[in-house]
PDB file of C-alpha atoms in Angstrom:
ATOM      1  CA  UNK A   1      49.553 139.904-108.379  1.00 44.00           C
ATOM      2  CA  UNK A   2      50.132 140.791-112.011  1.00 48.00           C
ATOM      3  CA  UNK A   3      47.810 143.267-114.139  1.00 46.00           C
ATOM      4  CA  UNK A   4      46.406 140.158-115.845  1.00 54.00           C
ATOM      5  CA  UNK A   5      45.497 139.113-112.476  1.00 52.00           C
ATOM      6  CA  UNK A   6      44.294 142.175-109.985  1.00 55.00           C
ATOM      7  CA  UNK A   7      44.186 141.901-106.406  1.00 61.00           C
ATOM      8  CA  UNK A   8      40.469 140.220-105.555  1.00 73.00           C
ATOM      9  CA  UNK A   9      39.637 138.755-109.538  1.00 89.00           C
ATOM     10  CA  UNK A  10      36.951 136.400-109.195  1.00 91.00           C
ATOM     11  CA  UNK A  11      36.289 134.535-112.707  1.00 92.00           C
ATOM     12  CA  UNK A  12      33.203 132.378-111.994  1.00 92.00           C
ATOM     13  CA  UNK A  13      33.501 130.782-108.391  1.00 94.00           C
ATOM     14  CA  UNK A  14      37.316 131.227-108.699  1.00 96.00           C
ATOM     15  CA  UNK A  15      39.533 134.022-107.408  1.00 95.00           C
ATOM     16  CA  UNK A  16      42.403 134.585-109.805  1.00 95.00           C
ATOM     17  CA  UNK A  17      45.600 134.334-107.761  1.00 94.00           C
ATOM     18  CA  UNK A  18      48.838 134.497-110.446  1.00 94.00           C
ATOM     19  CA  UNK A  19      49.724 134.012-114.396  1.00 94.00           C
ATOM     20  CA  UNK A  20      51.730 130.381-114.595  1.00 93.00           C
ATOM     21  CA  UNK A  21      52.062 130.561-117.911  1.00 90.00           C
ATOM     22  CA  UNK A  22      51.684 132.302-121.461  1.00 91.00           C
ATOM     23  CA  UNK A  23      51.355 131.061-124.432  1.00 85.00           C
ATOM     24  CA  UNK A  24      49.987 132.215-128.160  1.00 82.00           C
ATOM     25  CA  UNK A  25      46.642 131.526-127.676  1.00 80.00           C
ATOM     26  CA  UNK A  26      45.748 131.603-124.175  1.00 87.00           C
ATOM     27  CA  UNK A  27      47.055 132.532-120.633  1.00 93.00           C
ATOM     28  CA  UNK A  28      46.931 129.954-117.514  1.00 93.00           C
ATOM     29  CA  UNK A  29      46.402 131.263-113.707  1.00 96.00           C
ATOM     30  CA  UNK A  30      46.723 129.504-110.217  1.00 96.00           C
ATOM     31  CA  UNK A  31      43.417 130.451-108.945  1.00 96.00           C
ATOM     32  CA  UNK A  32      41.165 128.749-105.467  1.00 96.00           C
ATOM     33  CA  UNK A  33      37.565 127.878-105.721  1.00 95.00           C
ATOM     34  CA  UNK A  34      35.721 130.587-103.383  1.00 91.00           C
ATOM     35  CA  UNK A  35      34.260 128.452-100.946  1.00 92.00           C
ATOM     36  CA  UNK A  36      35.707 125.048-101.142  1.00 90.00           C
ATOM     37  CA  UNK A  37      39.428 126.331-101.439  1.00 90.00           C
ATOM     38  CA  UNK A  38      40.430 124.089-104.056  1.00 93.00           C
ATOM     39  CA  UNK A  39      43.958 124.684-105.829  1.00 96.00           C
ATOM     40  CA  UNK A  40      42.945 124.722-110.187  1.00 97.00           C
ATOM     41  CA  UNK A  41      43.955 126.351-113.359  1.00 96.00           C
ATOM     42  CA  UNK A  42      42.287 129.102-115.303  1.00 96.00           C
ATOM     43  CA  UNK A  43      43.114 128.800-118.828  1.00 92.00           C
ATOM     44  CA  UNK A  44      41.683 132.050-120.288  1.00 92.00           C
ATOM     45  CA  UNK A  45      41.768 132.277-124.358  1.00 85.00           C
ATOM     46  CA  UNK A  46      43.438 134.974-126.102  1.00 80.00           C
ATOM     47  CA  UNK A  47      40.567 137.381-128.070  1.00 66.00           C
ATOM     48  CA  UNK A  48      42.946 138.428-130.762  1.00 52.00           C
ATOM     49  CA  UNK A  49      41.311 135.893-133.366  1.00 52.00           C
ATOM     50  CA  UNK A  50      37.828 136.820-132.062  1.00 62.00           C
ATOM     51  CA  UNK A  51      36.504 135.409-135.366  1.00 59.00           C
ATOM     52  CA  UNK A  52      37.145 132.066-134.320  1.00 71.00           C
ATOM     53  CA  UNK A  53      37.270 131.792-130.827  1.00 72.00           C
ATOM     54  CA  UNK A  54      33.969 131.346-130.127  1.00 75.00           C
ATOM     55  CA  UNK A  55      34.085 127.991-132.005  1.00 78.00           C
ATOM     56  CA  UNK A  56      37.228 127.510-130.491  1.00 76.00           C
ATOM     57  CA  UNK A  57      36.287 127.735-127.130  1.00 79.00           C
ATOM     58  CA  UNK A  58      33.349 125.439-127.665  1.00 81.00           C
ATOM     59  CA  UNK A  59      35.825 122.344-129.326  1.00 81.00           C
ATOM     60  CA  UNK A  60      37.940 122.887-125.949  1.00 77.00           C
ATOM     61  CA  UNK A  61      35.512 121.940-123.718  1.00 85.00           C
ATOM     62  CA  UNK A  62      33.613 119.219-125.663  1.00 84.00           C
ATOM     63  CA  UNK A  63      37.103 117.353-125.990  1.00 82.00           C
ATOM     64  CA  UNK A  64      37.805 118.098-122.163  1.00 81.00           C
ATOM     65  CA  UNK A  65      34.531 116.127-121.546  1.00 83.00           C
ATOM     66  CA  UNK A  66      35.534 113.603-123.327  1.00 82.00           C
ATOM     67  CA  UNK A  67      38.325 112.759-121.327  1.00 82.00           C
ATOM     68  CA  UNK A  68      37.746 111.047-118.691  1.00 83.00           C
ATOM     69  CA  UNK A  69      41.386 108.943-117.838  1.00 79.00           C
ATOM     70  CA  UNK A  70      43.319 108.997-114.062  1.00 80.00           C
ATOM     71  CA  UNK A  71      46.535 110.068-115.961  1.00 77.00           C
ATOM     72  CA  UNK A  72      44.592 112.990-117.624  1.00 81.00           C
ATOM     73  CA  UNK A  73      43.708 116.507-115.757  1.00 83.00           C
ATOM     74  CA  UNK A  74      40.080 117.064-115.181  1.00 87.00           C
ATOM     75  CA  UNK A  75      37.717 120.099-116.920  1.00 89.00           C
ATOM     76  CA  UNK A  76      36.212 121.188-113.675  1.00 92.00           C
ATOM     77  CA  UNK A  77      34.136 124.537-114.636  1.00 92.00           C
ATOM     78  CA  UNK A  78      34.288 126.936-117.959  1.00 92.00           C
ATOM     79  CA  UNK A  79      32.417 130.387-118.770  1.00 90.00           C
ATOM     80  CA  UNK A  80      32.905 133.508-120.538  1.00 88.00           C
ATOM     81  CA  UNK A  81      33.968 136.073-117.860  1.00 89.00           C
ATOM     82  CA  UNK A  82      31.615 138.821-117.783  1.00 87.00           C
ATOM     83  CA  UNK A  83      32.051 142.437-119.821  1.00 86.00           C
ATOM     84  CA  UNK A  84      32.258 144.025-116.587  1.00 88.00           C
ATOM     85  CA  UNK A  85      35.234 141.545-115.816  1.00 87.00           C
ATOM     86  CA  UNK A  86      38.757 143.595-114.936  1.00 87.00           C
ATOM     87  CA  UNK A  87      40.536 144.715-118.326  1.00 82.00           C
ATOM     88  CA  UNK A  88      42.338 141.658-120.059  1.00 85.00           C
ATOM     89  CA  UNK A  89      39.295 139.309-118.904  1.00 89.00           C
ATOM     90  CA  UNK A  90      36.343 141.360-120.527  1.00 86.00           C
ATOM     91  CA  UNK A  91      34.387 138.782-122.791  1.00 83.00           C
ATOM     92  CA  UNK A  92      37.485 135.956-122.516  1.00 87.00           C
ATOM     93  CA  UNK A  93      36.585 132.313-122.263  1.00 89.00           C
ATOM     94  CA  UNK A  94      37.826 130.175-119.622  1.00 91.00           C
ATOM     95  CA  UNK A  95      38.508 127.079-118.286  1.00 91.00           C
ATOM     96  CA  UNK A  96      38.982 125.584-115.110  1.00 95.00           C
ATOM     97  CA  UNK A  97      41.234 122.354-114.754  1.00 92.00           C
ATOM     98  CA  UNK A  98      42.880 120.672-111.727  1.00 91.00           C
ATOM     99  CA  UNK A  99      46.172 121.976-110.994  1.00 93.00           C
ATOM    100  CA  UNK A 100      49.116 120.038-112.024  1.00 86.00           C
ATOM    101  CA  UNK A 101      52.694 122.047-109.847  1.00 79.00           C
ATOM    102  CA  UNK A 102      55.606 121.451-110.592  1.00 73.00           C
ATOM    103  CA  UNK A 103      56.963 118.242-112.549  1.00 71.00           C
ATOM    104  CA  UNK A 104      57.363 114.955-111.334  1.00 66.00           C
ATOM    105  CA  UNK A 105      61.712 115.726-112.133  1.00 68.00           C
ATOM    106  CA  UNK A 106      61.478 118.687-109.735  1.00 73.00           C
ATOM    107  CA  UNK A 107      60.301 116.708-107.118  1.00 70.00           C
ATOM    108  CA  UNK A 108      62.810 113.352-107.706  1.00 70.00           C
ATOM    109  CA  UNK A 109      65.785 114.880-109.732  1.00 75.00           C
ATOM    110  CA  UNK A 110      66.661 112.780-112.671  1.00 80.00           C
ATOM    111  CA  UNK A 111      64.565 109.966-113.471  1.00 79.00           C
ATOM    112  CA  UNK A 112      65.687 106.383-113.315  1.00 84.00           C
ATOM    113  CA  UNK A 113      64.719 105.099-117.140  1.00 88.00           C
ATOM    114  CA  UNK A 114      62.086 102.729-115.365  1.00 88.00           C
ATOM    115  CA  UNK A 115      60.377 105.670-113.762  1.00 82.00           C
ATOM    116  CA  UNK A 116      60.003 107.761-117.156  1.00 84.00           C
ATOM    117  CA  UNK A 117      58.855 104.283-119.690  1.00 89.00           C
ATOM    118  CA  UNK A 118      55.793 104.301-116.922  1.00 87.00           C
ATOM    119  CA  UNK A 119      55.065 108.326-117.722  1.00 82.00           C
ATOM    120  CA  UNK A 120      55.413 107.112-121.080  1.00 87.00           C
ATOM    121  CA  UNK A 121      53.228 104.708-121.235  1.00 89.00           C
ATOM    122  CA  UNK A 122      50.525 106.607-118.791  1.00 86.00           C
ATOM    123  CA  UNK A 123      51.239 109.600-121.365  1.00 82.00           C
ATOM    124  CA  UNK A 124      50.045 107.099-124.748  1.00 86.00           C
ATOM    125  CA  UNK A 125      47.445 105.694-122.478  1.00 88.00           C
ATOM    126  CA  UNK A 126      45.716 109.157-122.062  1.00 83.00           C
ATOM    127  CA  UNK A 127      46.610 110.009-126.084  1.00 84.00           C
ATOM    128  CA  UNK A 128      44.944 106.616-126.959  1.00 86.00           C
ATOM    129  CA  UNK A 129      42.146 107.527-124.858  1.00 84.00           C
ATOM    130  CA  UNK A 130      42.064 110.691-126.977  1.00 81.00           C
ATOM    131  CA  UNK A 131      42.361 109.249-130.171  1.00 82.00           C
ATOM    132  CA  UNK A 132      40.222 106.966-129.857  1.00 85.00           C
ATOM    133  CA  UNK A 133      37.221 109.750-129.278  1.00 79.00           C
ATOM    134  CA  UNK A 134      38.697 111.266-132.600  1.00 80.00           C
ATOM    135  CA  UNK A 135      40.767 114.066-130.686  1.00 74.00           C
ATOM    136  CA  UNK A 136      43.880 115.691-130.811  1.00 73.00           C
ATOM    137  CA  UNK A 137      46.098 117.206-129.000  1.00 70.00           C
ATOM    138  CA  UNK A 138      48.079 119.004-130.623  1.00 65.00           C
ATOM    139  CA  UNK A 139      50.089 120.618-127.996  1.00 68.00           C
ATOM    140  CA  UNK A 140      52.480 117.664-126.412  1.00 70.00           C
ATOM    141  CA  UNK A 141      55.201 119.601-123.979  1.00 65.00           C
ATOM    142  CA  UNK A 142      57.862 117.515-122.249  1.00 59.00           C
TER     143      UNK A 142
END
């Protein structure tokens, strides 16, 4: 467990298990729902533009509503943890998505050219879907 993540963090009906990833504006955990034991993702914004975050934070999860497509993750849960939430959650919004591991090349090796045209085309599928709801992504990582 890393000091973003303490030994026993529970963010809403999740307990915080490890960081997966960092970026600029927002940190994403492995975490298990409490009771059920499902596997998701805590994304948990960064506060260091607290001016806009707020607004932020809301845009996030009205778009993640909006999607509703098989190829596309789904917004299970989000909050604001509370301010008596471990240091480096205090007053952070979060979201909770299912959990995507690993990528599909890690599990096959290198992909036949047949195999990646249908990721493709799943991938513009969802981005259609998007679009087509006046979204954006914005953040497209191969």
């Amino acid at each position: 467990m890393t000091d973003d993540a303490p030994e026993q963090l529970q963010i809403g009906p999740y307990r915080v298990e490890r960081l997966l990833a960092l970026g600029g504006t927002s940190a994403v955990f492995r975490a298990h729902h409490a009771l059920g034991g499902q596997a998701v993702a805590i994304k948990r914004l960064s506060l260091h533009r607290q001016d806009r975050l707020a607004r932020t934070f809301r845009r996030e999860v009205g778009a993640a509503l909006q999607i509703r497509h098989p190829s596309a993750l789904a917004l299970l849960d989000a909050g604001w943890a509370p301010p008596t939430a471990p240091a480096g959650w205090a007053g952070h919004p979060w979201l909770a998505t299912e959990l995507a591991t690993g990528s599909l090349a890690d599990r096959v090796g290198t992909l036949p050219w047949e195999i990646v045209r249908g990721v493709l085309v799943d991938l513009l599928s969802v981005l259609a879907h998007a679009h087509a709801r006046g979204l954006v992504h914005r953040d497209i990582k191969p």
